[in-house]
Coordinates of C-alpha atoms in Angstrom, one line a residue:
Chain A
X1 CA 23.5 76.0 28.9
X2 CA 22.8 72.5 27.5
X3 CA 23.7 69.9 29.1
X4 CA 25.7 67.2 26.9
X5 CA 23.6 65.1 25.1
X6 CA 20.6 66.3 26.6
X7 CA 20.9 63.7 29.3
X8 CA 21.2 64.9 33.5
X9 CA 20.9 63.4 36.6
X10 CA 18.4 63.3 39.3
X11 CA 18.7 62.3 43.1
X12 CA 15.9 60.7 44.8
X13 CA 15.5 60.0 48.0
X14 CA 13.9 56.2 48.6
X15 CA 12.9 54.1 51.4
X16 CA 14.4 51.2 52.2
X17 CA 12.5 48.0 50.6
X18 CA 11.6 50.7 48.1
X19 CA 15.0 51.2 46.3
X20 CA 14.6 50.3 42.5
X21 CA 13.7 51.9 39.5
X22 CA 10.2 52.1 39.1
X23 CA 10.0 53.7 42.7
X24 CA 12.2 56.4 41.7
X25 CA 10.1 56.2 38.6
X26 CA 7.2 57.0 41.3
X27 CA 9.0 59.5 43.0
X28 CA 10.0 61.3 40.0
X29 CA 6.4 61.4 38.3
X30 CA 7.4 60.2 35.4
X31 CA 6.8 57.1 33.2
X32 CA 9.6 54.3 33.8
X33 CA 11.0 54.2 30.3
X34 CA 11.7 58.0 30.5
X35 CA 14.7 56.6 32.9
X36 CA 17.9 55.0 31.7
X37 CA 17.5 51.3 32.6
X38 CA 20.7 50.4 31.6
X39 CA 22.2 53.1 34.2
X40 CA 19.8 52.0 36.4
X41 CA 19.7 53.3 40.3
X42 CA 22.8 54.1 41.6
X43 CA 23.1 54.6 45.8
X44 CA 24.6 57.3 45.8
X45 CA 24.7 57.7 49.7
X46 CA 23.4 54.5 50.9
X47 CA 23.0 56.2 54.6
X48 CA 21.0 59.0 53.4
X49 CA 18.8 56.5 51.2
X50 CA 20.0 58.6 48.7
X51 CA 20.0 57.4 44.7
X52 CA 20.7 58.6 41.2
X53 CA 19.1 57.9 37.9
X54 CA 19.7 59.1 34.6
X55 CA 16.9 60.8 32.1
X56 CA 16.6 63.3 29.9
X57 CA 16.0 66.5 30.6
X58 CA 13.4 67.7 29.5
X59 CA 11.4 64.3 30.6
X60 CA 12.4 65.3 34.1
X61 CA 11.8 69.4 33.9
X62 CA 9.9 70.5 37.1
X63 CA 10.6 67.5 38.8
X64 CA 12.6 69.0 41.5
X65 CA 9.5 70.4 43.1
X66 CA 8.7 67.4 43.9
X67 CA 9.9 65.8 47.6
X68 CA 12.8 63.9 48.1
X69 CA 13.6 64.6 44.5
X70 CA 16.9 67.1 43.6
X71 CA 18.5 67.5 40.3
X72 CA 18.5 67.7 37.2
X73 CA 22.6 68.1 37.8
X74 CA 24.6 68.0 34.7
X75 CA 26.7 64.9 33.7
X76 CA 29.7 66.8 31.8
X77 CA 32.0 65.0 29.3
X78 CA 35.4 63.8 32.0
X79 CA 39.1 64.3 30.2
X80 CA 42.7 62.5 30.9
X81 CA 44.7 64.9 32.9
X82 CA 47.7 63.6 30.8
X83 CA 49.3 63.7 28.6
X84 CA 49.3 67.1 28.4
X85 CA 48.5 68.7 25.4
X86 CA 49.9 71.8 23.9
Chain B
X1 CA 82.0 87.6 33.8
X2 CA 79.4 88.5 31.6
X3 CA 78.0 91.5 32.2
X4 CA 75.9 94.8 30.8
X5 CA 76.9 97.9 30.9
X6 CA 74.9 101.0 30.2
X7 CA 76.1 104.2 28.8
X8 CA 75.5 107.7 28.3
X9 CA 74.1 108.0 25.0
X10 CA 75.2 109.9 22.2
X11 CA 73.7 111.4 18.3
X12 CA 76.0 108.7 16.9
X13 CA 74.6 105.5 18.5
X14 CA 70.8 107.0 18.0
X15 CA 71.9 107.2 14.3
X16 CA 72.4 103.9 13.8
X17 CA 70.0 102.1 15.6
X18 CA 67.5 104.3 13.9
X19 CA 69.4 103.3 10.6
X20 CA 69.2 99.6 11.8
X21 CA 73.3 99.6 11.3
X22 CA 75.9 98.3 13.5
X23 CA 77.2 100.8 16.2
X24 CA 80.9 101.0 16.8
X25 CA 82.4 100.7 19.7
X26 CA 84.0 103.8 19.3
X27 CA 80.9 105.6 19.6
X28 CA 80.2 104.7 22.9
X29 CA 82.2 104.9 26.0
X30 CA 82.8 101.2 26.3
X31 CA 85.6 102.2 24.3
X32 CA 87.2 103.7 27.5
X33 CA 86.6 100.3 29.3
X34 CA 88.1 98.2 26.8
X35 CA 91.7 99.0 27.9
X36 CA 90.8 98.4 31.2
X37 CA 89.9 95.0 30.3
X38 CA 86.4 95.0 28.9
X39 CA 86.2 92.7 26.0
X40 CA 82.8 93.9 24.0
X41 CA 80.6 91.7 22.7
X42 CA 79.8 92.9 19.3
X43 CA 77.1 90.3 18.4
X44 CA 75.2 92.0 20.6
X45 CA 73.0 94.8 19.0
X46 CA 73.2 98.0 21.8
X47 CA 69.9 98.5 23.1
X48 CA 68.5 102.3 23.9
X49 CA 66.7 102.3 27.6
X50 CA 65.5 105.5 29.2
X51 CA 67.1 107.3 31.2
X52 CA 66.0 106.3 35.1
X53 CA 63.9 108.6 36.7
X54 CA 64.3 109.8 40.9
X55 CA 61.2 110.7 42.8
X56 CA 62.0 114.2 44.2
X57 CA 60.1 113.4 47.2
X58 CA 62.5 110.4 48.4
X59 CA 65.5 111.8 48.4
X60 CA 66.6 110.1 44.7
X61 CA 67.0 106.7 46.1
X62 CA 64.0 105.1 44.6
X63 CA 63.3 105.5 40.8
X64 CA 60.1 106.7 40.1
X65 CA 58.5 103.7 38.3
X66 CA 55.2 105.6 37.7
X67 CA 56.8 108.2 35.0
X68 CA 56.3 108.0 31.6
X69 CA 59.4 105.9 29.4
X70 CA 61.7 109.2 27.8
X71 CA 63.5 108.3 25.1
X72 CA 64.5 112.2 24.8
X73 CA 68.0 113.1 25.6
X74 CA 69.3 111.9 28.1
X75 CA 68.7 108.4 26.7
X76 CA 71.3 105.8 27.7
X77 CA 72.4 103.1 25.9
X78 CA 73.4 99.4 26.7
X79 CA 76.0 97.0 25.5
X80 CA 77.2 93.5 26.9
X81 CA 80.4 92.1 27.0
X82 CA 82.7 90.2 29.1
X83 CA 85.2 91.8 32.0
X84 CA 87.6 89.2 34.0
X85 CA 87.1 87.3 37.1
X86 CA 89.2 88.4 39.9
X87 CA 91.7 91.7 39.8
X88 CA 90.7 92.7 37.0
X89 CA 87.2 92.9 37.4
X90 CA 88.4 96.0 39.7
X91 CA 90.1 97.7 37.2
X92 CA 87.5 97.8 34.7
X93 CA 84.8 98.6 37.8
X94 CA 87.5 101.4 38.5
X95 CA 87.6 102.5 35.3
X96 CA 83.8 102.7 35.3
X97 CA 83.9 104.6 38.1
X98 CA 85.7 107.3 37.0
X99 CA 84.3 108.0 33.6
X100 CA 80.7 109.9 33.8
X101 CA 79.8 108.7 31.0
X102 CA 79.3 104.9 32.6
X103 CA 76.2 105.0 34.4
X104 CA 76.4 101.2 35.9
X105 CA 78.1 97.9 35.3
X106 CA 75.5 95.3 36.0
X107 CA 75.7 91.2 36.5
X108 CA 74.3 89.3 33.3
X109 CA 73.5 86.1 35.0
X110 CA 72.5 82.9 32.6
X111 CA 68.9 82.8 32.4
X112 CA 66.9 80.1 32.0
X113 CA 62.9 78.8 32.2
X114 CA 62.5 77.7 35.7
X115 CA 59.7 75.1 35.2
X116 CA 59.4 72.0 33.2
X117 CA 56.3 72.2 30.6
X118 CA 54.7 70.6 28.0
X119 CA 56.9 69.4 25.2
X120 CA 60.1 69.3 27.5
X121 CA 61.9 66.1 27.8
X122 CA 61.5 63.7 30.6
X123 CA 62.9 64.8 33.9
X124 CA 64.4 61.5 36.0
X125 CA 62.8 58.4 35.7
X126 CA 60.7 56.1 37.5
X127 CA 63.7 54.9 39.8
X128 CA 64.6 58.2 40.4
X129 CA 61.0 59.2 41.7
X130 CA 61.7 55.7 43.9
X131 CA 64.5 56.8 45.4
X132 CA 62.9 60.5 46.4
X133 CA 59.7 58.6 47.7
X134 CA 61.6 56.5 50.0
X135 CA 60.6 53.5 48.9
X136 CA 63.3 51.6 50.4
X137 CA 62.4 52.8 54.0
X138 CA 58.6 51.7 52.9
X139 CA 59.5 48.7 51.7
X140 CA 62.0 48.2 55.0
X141 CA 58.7 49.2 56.9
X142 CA 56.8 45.9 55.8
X143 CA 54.5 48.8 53.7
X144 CA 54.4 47.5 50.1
X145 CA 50.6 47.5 49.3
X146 CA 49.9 43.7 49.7
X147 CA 46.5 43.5 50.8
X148 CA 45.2 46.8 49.4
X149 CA 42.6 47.6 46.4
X150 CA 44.3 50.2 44.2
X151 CA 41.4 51.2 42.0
X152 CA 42.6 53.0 38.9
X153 CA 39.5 54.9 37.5
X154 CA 40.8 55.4 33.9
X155 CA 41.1 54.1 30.6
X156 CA 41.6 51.0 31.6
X157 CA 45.0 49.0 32.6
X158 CA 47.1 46.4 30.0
X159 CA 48.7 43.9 32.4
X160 CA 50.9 42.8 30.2
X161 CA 52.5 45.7 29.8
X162 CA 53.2 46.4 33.5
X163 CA 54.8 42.9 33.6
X164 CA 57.0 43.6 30.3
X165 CA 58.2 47.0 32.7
X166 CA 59.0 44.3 35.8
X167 CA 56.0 45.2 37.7
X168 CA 54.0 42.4 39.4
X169 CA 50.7 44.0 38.6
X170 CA 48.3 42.0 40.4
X171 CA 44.7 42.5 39.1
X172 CA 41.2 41.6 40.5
X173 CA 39.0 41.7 37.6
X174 CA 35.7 40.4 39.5
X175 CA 36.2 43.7 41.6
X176 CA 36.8 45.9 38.1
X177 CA 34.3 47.6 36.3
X178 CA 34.1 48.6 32.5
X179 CA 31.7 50.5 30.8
X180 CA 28.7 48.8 28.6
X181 CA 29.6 48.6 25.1
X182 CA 33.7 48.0 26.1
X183 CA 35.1 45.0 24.1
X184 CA 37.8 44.9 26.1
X185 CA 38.3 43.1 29.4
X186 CA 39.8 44.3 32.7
X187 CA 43.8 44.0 32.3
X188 CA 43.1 43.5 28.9
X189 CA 42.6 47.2 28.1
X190 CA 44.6 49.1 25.3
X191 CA 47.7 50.4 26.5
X192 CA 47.1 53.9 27.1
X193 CA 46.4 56.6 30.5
X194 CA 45.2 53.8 32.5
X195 CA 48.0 52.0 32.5
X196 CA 50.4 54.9 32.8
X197 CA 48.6 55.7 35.7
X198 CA 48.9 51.6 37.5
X199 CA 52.5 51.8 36.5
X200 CA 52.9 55.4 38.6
X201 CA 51.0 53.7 41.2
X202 CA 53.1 50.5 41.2
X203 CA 56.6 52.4 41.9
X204 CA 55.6 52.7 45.9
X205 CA 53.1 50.0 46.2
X206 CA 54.2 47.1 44.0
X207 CA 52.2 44.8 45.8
X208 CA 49.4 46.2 45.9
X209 CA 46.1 44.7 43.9
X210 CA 44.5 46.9 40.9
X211 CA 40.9 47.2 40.7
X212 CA 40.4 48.4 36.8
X213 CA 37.9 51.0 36.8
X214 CA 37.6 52.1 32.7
X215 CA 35.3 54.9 32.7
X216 CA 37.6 56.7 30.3
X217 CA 36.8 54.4 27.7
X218 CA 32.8 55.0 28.0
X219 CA 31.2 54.5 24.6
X220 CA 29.1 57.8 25.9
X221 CA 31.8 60.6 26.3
X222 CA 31.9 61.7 22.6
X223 CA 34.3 61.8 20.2
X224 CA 37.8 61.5 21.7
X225 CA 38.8 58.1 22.6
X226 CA 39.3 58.6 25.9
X227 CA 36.5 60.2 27.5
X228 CA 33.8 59.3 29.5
X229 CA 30.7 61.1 31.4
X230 CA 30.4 61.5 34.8
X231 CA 27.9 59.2 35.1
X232 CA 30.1 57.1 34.5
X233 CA 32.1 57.6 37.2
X234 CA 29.4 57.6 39.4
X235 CA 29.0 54.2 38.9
X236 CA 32.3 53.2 39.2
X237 CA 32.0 54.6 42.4
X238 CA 29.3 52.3 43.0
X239 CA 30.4 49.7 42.4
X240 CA 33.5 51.0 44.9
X241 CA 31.1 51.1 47.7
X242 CA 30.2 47.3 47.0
X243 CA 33.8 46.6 47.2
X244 CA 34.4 48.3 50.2
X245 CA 31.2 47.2 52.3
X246 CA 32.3 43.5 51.3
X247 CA 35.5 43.9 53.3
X248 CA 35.5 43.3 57.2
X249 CA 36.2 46.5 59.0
X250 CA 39.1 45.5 60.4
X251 CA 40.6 45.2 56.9
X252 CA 39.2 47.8 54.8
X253 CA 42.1 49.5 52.2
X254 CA 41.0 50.7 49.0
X255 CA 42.5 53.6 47.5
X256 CA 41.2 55.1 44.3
X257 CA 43.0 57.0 42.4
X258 CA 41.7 59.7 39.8
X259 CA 43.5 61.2 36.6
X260 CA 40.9 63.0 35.2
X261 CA 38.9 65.6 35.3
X262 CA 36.7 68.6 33.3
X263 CA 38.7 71.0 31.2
X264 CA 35.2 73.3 29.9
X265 CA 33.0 75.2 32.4
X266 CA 30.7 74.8 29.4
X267 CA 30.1 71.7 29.8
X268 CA 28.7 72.4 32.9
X269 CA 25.4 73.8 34.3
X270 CA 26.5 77.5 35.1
X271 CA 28.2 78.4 38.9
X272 CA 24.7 79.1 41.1
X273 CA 23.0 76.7 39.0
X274 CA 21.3 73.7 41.6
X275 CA 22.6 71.6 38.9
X276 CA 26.1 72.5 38.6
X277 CA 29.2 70.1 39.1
X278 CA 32.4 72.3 39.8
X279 CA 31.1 74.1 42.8
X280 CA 28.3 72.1 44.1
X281 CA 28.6 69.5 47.3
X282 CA 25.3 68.2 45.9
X283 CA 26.1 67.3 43.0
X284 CA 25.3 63.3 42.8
X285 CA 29.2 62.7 42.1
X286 CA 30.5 65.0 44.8
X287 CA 27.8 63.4 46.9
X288 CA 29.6 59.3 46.2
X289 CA 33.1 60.8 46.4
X290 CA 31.9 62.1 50.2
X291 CA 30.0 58.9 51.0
X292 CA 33.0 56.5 49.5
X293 CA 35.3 58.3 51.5
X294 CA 32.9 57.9 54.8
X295 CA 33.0 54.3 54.1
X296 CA 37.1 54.2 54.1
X297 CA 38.1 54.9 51.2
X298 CA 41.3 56.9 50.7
X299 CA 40.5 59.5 47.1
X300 CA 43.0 61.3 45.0
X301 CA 42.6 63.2 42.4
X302 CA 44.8 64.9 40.0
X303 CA 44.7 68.7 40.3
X304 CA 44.8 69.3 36.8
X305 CA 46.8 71.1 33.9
X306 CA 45.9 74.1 34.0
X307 CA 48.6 75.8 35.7
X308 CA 49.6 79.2 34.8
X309 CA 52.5 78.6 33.1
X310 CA 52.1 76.7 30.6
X311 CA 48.5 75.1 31.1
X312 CA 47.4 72.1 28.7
X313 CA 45.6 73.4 25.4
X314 CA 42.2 72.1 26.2
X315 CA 42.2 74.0 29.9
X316 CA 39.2 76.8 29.4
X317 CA 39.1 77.6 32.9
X318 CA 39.9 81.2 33.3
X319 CA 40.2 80.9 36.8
X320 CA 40.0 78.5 39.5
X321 CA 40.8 75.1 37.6
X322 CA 40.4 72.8 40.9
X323 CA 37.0 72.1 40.6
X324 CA 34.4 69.6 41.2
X325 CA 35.9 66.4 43.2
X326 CA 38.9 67.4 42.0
X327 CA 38.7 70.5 45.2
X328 CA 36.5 68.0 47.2
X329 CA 37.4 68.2 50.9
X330 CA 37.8 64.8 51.4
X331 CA 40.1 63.9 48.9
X332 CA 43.8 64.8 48.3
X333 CA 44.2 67.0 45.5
X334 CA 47.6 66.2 44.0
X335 CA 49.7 68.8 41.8
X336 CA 53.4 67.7 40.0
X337 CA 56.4 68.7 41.0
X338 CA 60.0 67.2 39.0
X339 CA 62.4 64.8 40.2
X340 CA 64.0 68.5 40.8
X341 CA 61.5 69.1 43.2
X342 CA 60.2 72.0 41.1
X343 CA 56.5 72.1 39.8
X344 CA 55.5 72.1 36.7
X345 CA 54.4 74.9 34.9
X346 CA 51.2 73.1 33.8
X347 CA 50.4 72.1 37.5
X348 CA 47.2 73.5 37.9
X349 CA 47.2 76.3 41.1
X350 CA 44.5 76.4 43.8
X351 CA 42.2 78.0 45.5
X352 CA 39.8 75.0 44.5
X353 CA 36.2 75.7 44.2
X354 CA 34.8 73.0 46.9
X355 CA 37.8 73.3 49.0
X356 CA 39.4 76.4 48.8
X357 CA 43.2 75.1 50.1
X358 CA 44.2 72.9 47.6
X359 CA 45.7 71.1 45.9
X360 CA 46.6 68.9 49.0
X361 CA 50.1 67.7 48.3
X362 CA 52.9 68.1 45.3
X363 CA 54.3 64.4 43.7
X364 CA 56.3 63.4 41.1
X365 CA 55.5 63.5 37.2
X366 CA 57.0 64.5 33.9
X367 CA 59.5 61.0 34.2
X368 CA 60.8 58.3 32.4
X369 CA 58.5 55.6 33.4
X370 CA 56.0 53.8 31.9
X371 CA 56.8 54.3 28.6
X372 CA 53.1 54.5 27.4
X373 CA 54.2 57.5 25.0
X374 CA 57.6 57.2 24.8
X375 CA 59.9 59.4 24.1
X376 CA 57.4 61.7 26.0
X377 CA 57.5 61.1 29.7
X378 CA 54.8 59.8 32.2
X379 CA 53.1 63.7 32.3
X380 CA 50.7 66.0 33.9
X381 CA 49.1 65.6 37.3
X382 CA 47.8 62.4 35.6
X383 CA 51.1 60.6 36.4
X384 CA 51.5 62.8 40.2
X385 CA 48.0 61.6 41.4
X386 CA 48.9 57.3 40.7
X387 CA 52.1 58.2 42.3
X388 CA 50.9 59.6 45.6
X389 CA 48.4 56.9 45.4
X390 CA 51.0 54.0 46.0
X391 CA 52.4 55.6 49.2
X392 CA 48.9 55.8 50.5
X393 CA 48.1 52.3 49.5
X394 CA 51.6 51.4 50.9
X395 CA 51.1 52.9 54.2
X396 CA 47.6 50.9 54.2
X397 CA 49.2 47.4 54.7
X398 CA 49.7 48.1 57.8
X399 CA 47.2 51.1 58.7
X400 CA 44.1 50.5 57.6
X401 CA 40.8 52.4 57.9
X402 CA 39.0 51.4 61.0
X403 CA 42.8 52.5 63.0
X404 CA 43.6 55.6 60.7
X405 CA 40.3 56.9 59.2
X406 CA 41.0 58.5 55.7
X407 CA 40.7 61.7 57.0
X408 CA 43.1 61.1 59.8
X409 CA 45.8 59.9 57.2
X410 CA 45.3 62.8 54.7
X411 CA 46.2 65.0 58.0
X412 CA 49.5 62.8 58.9
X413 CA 50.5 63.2 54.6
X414 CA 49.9 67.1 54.7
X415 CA 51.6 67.4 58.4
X416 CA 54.9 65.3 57.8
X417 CA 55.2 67.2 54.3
X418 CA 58.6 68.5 53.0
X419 CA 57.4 72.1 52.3
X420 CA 58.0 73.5 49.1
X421 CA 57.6 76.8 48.0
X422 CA 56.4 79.5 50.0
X423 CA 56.7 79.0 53.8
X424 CA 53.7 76.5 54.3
X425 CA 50.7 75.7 52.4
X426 CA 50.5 77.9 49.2
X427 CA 48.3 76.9 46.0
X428 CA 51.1 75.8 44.0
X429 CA 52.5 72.9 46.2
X430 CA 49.9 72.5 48.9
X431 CA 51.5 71.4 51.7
X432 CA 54.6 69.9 50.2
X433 CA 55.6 66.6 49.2
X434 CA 55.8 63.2 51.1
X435 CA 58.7 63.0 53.7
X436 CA 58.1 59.3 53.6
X437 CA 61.3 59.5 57.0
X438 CA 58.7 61.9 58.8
X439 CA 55.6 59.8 57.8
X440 CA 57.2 56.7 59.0
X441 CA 57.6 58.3 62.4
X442 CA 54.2 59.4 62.5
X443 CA 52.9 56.6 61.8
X444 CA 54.6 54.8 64.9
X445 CA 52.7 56.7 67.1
X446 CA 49.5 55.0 65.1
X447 CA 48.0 51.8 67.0
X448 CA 47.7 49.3 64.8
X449 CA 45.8 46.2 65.0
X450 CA 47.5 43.0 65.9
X451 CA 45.7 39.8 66.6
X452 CA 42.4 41.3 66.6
X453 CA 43.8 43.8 69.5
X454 CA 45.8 46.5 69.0
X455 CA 48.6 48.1 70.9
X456 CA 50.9 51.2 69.7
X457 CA 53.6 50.4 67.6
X458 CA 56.9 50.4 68.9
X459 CA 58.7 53.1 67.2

C-alpha cells in the first residue's frame, strides 16, 4: 500500500527547549527541507514531549530505527459522513 | 382480514403456472371456502411451495428445515384473499377445517421496511428532535451552552445561514482554524456539512459559541470538494489544545464535534502495519484525540454509514466500519436513530476497531432541519453526532471539566440512557439515547462549582 500522495507522518519525541523543526529535523536524520514547513511541528501530546511532522516517505524510510522516532503512519484522505450517498 | 391460504395441489393449477396462464378458482379448493365467506383475490398469481417436511425423529412437530425443497407431488399451492372480521372469520376457519384439501389459513400482515435509508424523505424535523431531546427541561435547567466552545471540525460553518434558520450562532473566529490555501473566512464558509452540522448542534445548545474548524475544505484531500487529510485534522486538534490550555481550569468546556471519517481501508497502511490509522492507538491522530480529551475536552464522532442495511455507496469496509477515532475509547461514538426512535439502516454497527463497544449512544438524524440540501433531510450520523454534541455542550454550562471529567460525563450519558434495542448495550444503538429527565437527575448529584467553592447541587 501507498500511502496518499506519497506523504506520512512521523512522531518524535523532543525535549523541552528543543521543540521545533530543525530538532525533529535532527532527530529524524534527515535534511530540514525534506519536512513540510508549512505543517510544521505539531504537539501531539504535549505531556509525553511528543510531536508530529510531515515528510515524504521515502525521505523518512528507516527512520523509525532511530530513538524517540515512530512512524511513518499514514495520513488517509477524511470524508463527510453525510449526506449519505447511494 | 387479509390472509393466505395454502392448498393441496392439483395437475390443473401445475398446468397453468407452468403455461404462465391464470388459474381458476375452480381448480383449487378455495373454491370450497368461497361460500363460506372467502372472497379470493384474483390479482394474485397462486404461488407453488413444497410440501413441508416432519423430522421423524421429533414426533412431526418441527419441520425438517434441512431437507431438500420437493416440488414432486405432494406440492401445495397458495392463494390470497380476504375472509371477514369477526363471526365469520369462524366460518370460513370452520370450513377450512373440515376440507383436507386446506392445509392452513395463515395472517397476511401489511409489510413494510422497518428502517429509514438513503433516499427516504425526512423523518420529523428539527423541533421535533427538540422536543424528544428535552430541551425545554435543559433550557429550564439554566443548560443552554452559554459559555462553551462547540468546535465543529468540518467544512466550515456560514453564519448567515444559521441566523436566516433563527439560530443565534455565535462564532469565535480568533479560536477557528482553516486550512492554508482557504479563501474563505471562519463563518464565512460556503454553506455546506459544516453548517448542517452547527445547525444540529444549535437545537440543544443555542447558546453555545462555534469554534469553526474547516478541515473538510483542505486544498490537500484530493478531488472531491469536501475532503481533507488527516493531517489536517491533526492540526485542528492543535490548535484545540491551545484553546483549551488558555482557559482557567475552573472553566474549561470545549466540545468538538466530528462528522467525518474514512470510508477505504485502502487508503490506509494495512491492519498490523506500525503505520496504520483504523486500529492503531499510536497513530499521531488517535494519539491528539487521547491527549485533547486528557486536557478536557469532551469528543464525538459520528459512527459512520456504513450500516448493514443500507450503507452509503462509498463505505468499502467489509467489516467493522468504526474505526480509527471514530472507535477511540475516549470519545462517544454516535449512531442515528429517527424521530421514530428507530435507527437508520445506514447507521454504521459496532464492534469498533479501537474500542470494541461502540458506537456509544444513538441521536437523532434523517430530519427537517437545516435545510442545507433541501428537500433531503439533515442525514447520516453526520447530523446524530452535532446533535448529541449540543446536549453535552448544554450540560457544560453548568458542569464543566475540572467537576465532571470528560470521562466521567460520557459514563452519566451512557448510564441515564433510554435503551433501545436489545436489552442493554448492543452495536446498533450502544447504550441508547439521551434521557435528558434521567441525566438531569444525575447530574444533581454532581458538585458543581459556585463562588470558587463548590457544594452539591440541590436536587
Amino acid at each position: 500500500m501507498v500511502a496518499p500522495m506519497g506523504t506520512v507522518m512521523m512522531t518524535v519525541e523532543l525535549e523541552p527547549g528543543a521543540a521545533d523543526l530543525p530538532h525533529a529535523a535532527e532527530r529524524l536524520g534527515v535534511d530540514l527541507q525534506v519536512l513540510d514547513a508549512e505543517f510544521g511541528l505539531v504537539p501531539i501530546d504535549p505531556d509525553q514531549h511528543l510531536y508530529t511532522v510531515l515528510a515524504e516517505e521515502e525521505a523518512v524510510a528507516g527512520a523509525d530505527a532511530r530513538p524517540g522516532v515512530s512512524g511513518p503512519f499514514s495520513d488517509p484522505p477524511i470524508r463527510p459522513f453525510g449526506p449519505p450517498e447511494r | 382480514m387479509r390472509v393466505l391460504i395454502q392448498l393441496r395441489s392439483s395437475h390443473q393449477v401445475r398446468a397453468a403456472l407452468a403455461a404462465n396462464e391464470p388459474v381458476p378458482a375452480a381448480a383449487t379448493a378455495a373454491e370450497a371456502l368461497m361460500s363460506a365467506g372467502l372472497v379470493l383475490d384474483q390479482s394474485f398469481e397462486p404461488v407453488e411451495l413444497p410440501s413441508p417436511r416432519l423430522d421423524a425423529e421429533d414426533d412431526g412437530r418441527v419441520l425438517a428445515m434441512a431437507a431438500p425443497l420437493d416440488f414432486s407431488e405432494p406440492a401445495t399451492t397458495v392463494v390470497r384473499g380476504v375472509i371477514p372480521d369477526d363471526e365469520g372469520a369462524q366460518a370460513v376457519l370452520a370450513a377450512a377445517g373440515a376440507n383436507p384439501a386446506v392445509l392452513g389459513v395463515f395472517a397476511d400482515p401489511v409489510v413494510e421496511r422497518c428502517l429509514t435509508c438513503i433516499g427516504d424523505p425526512p423523518v420529523g424535523t428539527h423541533k421535533d428532535v427538540a422536543r424528544l431531546l428535552g430541551v425545554g427541561k435543559l433550557t429550564s435547567a439554566g443548560l443552554t451552552g452559554q459559555g462553551v466552545h462547540l468546535a465543529i471540525v468540518d467544512s466550515g460553518i456560514n453564519v448567515a445561514h444559521l441566523r436566516d434558520r433563527d439560530q443565534a450562532a455565535k462564532l469565535d473566529a480568533a479560536k477557528s482554524w482553516t486550512p492554508r490555501g482557504v479563501s474563505s473566512g471562519p463563518g464565512r464558509h460556503m454553506v455546506d456539512h459544516g453548517t448542517m452540522c452547527a445547525f444540529d448542534a444549535g437545537i440543544a445548545a443555542p447558546k453555545a459559541t462555534f469554534l469553526d474548524h474547516a478541515v473538510l475544505l483542505s486544498q490537500q484531500g484530493g478531488p472531491t470538494p469536501m475532503a481533507g487529510l488527516l493531517s489536517d485534522a491533526v492540526r485542528s486538534y492543535a490548535k484545540l489544545r491551545t484553546v483549551l490550555d488558555a482557559m482557567p481550569a475552573s472553566r474549561r468546556a470545549l466540545v468538538v464535534s466530528n462528522s467525518w471519517g474514512m470510508f477505504d481501508p485502502a487508503w490506509d497502511f494495512p491492519v498490523g502495519h506500525p503505520g496504520n490509522y483504523s486500529n492503531n492507538p499510536r497513530h499521531p491522530f488517535n494519539v491528539i484525540v487521547a491527549s485533547l480529551e486528557a486536557a478536557g475536552a469532551d469528543i464525538l464522532f459520528a459512527a459512520g454509514n456504513c450500516g448493514r442495511d443500507c450503507e452509503d455507496g462509498r463505505c468499502n469496509f467489509r467489516r467493522r466500519p468504526i474505526c480509527g477515532a471514530n472507535s477511540h475509547g475516549r470519545v462517544l461514538s454516535v449512531a442515528g436513530i429517527d424521530t421514530k426512535r428507530k435507527r437508520v439502516g445506514y447507521s454504521s454497527q459496532g464492534p469498533g476497531r479501537l474500542a470494541a463497544a461502540k458506537p456509544d449512544l444513538a441521536t437523532y438524524t434523517h430530519f427537517k432541519g437545516s435545510e442545507v440540501y433541501a428537500p433531503d433531510p439533515d442525514g447520516g450520523t453526520s447530523a446524530a453526532c452535532p446533535v448529541l454534541a449540543g446536549v453535552v455542550a448544554a450540560v457544560r454550562t453548568k458542569y464543566r471539566a475540572n467537576r465532571l471529567p470528560p470521562a466521567s460525563l460520557r459514563s452519566l450519558l451512557c448510564k441515564t440512557a433510554d435503551d433501545l434495542g436489545r436489552m442493554g448495550f448492543d452495536h446498533d444503538h450502544g447504550w441508547g439515547t439521551v434521557d435528558t429527565t434521567a441525566l438531569l437527575a444525575a447530574l444533581a448529584r454532581v458538585p458543581v462549582a459556585r463562588g470558587g467553592g463548590s457544594r452539591r447541587r440541590p436536587s
